[in-house]
Tab-separated table of C-alpha atoms in Angstrom:
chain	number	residue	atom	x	y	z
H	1	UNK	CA	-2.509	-19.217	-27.076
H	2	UNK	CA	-1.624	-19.332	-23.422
H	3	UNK	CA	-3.766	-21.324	-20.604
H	4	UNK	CA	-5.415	-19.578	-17.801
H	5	UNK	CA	-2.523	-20.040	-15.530
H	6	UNK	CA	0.302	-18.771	-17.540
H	7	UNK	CA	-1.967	-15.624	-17.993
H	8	UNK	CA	-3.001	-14.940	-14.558
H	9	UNK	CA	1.443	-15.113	-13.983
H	10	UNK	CA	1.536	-12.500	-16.592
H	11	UNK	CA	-1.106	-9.765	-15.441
H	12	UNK	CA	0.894	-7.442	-13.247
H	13	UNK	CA	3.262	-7.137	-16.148
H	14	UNK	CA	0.519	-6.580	-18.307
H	15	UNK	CA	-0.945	-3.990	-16.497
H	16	UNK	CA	2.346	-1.869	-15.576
H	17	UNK	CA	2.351	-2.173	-19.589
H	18	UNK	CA	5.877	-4.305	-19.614
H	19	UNK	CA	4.898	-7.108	-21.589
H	20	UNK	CA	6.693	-8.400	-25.209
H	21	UNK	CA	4.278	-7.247	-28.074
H	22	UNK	CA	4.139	-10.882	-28.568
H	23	UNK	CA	3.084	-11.913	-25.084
H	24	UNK	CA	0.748	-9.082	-24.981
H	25	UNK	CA	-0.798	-10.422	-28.108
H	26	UNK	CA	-1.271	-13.854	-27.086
H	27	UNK	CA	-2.439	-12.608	-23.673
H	28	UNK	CA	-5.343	-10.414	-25.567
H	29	UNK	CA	-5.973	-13.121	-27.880
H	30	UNK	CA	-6.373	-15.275	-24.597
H	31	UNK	CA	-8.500	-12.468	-23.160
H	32	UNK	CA	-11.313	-12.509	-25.796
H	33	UNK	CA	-11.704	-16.122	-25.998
H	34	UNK	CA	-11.686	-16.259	-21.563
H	35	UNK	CA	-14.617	-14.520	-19.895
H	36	UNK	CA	-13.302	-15.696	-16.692
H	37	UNK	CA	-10.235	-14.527	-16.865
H	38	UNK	CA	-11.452	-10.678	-18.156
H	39	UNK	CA	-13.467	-10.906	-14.503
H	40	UNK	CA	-9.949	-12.255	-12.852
H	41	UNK	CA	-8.545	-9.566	-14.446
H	42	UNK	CA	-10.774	-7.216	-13.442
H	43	UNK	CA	-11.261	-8.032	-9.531
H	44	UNK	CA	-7.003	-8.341	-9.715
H	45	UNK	CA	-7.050	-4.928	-11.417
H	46	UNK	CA	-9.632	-3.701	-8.367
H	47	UNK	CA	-8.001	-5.280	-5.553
H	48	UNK	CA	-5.089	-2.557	-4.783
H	49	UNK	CA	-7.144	0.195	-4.040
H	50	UNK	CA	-10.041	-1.850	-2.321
H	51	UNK	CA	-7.756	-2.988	0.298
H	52	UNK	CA	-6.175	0.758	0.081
H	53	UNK	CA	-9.380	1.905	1.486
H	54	UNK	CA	-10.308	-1.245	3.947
H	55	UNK	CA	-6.552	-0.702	5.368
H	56	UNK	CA	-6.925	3.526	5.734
H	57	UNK	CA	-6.420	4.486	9.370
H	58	UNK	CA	-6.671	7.911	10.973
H	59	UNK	CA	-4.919	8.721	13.780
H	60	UNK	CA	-6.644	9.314	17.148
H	61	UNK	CA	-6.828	12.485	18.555
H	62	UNK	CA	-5.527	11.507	21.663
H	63	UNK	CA	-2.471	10.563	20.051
H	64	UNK	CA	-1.926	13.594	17.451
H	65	UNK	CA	-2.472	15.409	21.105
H	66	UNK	CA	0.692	14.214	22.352
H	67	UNK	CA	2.688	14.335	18.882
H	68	UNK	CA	2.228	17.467	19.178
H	69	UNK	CA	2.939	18.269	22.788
H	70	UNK	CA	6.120	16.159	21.651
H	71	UNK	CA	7.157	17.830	19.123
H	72	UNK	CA	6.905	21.094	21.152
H	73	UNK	CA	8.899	19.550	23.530
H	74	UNK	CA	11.683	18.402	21.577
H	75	UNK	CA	12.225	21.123	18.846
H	76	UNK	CA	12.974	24.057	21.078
H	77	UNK	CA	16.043	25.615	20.436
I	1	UNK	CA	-8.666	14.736	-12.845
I	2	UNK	CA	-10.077	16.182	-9.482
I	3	UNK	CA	-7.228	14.236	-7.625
I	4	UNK	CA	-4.779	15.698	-9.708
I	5	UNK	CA	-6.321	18.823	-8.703
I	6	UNK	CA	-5.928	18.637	-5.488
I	7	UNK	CA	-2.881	16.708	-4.683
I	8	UNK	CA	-1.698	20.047	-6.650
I	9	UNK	CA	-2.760	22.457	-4.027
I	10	UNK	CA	-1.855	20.194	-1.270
I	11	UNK	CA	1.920	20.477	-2.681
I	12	UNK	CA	1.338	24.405	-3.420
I	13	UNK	CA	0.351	24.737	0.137
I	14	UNK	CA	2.970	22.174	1.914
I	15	UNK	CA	5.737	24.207	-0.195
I	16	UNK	CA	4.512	27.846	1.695
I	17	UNK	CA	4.632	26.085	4.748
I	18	UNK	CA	7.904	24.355	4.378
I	19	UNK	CA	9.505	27.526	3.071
I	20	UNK	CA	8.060	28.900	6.418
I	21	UNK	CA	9.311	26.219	9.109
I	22	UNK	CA	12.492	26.188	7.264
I	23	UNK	CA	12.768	29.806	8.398
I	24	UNK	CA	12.112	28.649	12.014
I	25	UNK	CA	8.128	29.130	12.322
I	26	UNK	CA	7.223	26.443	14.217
I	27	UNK	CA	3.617	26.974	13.947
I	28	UNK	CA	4.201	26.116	10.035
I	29	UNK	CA	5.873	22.605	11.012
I	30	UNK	CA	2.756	22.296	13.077
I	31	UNK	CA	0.740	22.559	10.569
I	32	UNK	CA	2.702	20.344	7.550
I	33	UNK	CA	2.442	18.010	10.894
I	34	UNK	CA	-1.112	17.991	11.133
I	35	UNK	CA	-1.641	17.463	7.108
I	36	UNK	CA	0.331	14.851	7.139
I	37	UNK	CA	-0.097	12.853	10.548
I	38	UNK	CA	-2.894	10.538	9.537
I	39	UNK	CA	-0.633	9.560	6.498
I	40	UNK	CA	2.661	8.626	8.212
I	41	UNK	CA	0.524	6.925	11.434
I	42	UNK	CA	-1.557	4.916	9.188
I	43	UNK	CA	1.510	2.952	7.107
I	44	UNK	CA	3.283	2.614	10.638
I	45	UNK	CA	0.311	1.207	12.318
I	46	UNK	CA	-0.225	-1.322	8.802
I	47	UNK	CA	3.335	-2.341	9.023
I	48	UNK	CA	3.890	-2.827	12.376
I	49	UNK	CA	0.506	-3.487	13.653
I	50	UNK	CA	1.264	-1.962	17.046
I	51	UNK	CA	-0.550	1.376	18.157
I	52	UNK	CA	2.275	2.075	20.141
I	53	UNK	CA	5.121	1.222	17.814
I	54	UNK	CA	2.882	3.232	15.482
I	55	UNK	CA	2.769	6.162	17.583
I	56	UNK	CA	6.499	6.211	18.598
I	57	UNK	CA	7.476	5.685	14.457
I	58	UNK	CA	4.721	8.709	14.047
I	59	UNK	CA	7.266	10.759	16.613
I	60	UNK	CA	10.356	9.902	15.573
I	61	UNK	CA	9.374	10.658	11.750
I	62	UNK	CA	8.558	13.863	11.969
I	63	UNK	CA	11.469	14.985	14.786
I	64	UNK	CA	13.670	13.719	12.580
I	65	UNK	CA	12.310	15.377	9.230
I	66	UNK	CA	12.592	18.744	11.759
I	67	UNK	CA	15.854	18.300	12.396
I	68	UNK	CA	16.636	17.669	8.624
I	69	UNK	CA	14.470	20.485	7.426
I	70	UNK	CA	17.205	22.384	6.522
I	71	UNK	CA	18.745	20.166	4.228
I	72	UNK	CA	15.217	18.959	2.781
I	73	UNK	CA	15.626	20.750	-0.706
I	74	UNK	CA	12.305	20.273	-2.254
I	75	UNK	CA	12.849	17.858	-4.901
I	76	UNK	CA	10.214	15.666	-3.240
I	77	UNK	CA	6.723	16.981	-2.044
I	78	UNK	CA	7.039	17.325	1.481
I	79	UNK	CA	4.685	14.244	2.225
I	80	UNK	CA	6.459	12.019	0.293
I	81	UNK	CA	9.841	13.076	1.925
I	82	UNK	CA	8.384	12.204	5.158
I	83	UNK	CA	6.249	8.925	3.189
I	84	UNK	CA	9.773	7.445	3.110
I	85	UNK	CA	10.938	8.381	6.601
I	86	UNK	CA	8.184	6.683	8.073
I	87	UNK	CA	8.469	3.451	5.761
I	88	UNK	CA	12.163	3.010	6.494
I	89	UNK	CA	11.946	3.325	10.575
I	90	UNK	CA	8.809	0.880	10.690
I	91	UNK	CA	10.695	-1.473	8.283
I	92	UNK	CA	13.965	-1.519	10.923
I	93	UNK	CA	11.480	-1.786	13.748
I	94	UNK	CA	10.286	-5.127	11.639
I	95	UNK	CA	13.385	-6.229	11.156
I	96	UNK	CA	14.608	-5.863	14.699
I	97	UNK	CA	11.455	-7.548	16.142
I	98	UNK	CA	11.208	-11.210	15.908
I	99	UNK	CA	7.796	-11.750	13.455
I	100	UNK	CA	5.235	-14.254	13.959
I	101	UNK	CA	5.581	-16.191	10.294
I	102	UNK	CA	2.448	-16.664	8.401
I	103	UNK	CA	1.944	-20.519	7.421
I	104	UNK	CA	2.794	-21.081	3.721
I	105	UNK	CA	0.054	-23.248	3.364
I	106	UNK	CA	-2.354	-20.670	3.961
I	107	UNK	CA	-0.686	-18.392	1.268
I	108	UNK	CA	-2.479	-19.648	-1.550
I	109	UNK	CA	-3.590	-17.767	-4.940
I	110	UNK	CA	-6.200	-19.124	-7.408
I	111	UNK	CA	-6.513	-22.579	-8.282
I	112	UNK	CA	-5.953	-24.228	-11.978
I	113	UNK	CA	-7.039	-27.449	-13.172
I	114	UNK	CA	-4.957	-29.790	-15.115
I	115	UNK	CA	-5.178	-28.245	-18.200
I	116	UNK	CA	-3.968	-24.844	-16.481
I	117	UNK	CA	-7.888	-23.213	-16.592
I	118	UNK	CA	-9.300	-21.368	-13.847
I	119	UNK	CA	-10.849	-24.035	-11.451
I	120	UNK	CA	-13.163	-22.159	-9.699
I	121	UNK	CA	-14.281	-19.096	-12.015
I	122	UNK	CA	-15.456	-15.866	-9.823
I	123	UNK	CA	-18.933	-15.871	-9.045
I	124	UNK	CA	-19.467	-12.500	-9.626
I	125	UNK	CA	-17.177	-9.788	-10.772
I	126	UNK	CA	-16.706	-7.596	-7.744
I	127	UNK	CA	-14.500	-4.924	-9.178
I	128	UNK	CA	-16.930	-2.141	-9.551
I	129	UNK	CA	-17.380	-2.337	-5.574
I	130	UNK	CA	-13.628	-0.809	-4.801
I	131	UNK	CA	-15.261	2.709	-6.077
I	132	UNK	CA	-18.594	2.566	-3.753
I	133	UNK	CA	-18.530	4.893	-1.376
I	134	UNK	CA	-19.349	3.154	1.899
I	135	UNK	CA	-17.161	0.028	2.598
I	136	UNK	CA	-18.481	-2.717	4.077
I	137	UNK	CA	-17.491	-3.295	7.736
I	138	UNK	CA	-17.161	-6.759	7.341
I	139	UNK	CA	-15.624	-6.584	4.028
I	140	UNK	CA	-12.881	-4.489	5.940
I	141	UNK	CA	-12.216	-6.871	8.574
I	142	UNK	CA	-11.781	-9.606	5.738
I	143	UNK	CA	-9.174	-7.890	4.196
I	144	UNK	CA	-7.380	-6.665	7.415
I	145	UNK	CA	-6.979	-10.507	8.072
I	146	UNK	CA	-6.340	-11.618	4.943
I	147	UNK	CA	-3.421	-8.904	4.840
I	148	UNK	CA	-2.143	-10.166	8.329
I	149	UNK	CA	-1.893	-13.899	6.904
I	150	UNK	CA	0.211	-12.578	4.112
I	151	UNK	CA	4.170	-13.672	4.933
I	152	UNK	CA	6.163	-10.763	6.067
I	153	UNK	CA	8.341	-9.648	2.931
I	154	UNK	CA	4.960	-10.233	0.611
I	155	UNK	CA	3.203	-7.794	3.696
I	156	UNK	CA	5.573	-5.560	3.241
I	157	UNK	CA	6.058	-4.922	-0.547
I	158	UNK	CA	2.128	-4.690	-0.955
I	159	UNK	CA	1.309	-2.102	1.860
I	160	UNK	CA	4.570	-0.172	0.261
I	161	UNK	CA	3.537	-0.373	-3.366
I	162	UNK	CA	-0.105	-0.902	-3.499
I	163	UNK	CA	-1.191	1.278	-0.001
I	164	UNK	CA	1.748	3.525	0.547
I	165	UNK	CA	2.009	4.222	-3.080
I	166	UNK	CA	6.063	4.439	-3.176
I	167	UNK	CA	7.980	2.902	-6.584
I	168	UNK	CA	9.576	-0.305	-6.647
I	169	UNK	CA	12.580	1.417	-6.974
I	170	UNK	CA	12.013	3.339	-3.446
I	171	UNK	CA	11.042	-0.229	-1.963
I	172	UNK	CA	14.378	-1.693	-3.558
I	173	UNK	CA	16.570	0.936	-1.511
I	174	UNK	CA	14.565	0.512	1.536
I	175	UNK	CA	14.692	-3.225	1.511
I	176	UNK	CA	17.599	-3.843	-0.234
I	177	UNK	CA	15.642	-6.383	-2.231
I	178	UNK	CA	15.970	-6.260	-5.979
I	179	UNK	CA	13.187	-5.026	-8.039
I	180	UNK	CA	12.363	-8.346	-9.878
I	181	UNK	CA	12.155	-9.871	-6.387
I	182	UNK	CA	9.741	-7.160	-5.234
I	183	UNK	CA	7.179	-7.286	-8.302
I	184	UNK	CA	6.902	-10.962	-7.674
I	185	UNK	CA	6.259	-10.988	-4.711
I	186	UNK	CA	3.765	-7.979	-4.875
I	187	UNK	CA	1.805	-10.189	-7.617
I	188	UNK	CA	1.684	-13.126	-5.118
I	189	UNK	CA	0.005	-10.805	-2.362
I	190	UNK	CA	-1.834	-9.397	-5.062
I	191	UNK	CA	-3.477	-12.996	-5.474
I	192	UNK	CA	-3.533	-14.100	-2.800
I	193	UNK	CA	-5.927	-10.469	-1.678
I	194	UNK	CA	-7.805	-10.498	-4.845
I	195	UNK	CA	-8.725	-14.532	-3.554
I	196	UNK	CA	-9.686	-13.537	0.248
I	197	UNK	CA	-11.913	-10.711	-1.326
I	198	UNK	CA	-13.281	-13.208	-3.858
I	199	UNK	CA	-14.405	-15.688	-1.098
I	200	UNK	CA	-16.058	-13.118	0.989
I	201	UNK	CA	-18.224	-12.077	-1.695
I	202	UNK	CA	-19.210	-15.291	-2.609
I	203	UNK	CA	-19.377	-16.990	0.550
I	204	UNK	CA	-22.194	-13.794	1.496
């Protein structure tokens, strides 16, 4: 069965679904047995679109002002 | 499902008004422009961190997806198309700026002990949290500065994979980096993240 550490290395894989059947295996078997690594798991799992939405930006209307007035500018024929 | 739904009739309508600007209404680009603004300024500002390099990539992405409307065939959504524009000039702006390196020290993941456990199990399991609607203003500002410690080329891959959404194969012909290289080094940030978040829920 694999320790804690050689499963954390082996969650993105598992997740995009690219693991061995027998890696998988031993990383479920490792799973049921680990409570702390089914919350690692989890909060890894969680983290990508968390920080997708603490990183979003809009941009300020000021600024989409003068993209446009750019734009306008520059694309004439 | 609802997503689906409407990333659907985002596409339908981006596809009447590219048909449109490709004919030479301008008001159409206009308004692809404005759909798609927010999207192209936000990676630009994330990767270069710079309002005004941000701005000017914002500019020069969608002048130069006007003058290439012509050839732009449709294969792509629209958004995408322009997605990739605005990734590759803010990665040569990186590239051409001298960067600030992150420490290495600092760039640490979760620790093991001896026998290769989990050290320090997480306190609580904070995953439900990324689907609450209201994000924590603090919580925010943690993970914009965790994200700026990150090293450059881990920066990079995760806003391009796990923010900008584009393949590893798209960030392989932007960088140049090989795909194996990439994943690794988007499951390092991915650590490293998932670790900043976990100490600012504990530590509160």
């Amino acid at each position: 069965m694999f320790t804690c550490k050689e499963s954390v290395e082996l969650l993105m894989s598992f997740l995009d679904g690219e693991l061995a059947p027998d890696e998988e295996q031993k990383l479920e078997e490792h799973l049921q047995a680990c409570p702390p690594c089914v919350d690692f798991l989890r909060t890894y799992r969680a983290t990508p679109s968390l920080c997708r939405r603490a990183l979003s930006r809009q941009m300020p209307q000021e600024l989409a002002d003068r993209l446009t007035d750019f734009l306008r500018q520059k694309c004439k024929k | 499902m609802a997503e689906l739904e409407t990333t659907e009739r985002i596409a339908d309508a981006d596809r009447e008004l590219l048909a449109r600007a490709q004919a030479g209404d301008m008001s159409a680009f206009e308004a692809l422009v404005e759909l798609h603004r927010d999207k192209v300024y936000g990676l630009a500002l994330r990767m270069t961190r710079s309002d005004a390099d941000a701005a000017e990539i914002t500019q020069d992405t969608f002048l130069s997806a006007y003058q290439h409307l012509k050839d732009f065939r449709g294969e792509a959504a629209f958004g995408s198309w322009v997605h990739r524009i605005a990734a590759n000039n803010a990665l040569m702006r990186l590239r051409h700026r001298s960067v600030v390196k992150a420490a290495e020290e600092e760039f640490k993941g979760p620790e093991f002990n001896e026998q290769g456990s989990l050290a320090e199990y997480p306190a609580s399991d904070w995953s439900r949290r990324a689907d609450e609607q209201a994000l924590d203003a603090e919580l925010r500002n943690a993970i914009q500065q965790a994200t700026d410690r990150l090293p450059e080329a881990y920066r990079e891959v995760f806003l391009l994979k796990d923010v900008e959404g584009l393949s590893y194969e798209q960030i392989s012909e932007i960088t140049g980096d090989s795909v194996p290289a990439i994943k690794s080094r988007l499951h390092r940030a991915r650590l490293f993240l998932r670790e900043a978040i976990d100490n600012f829920y504990n530590e509160k």
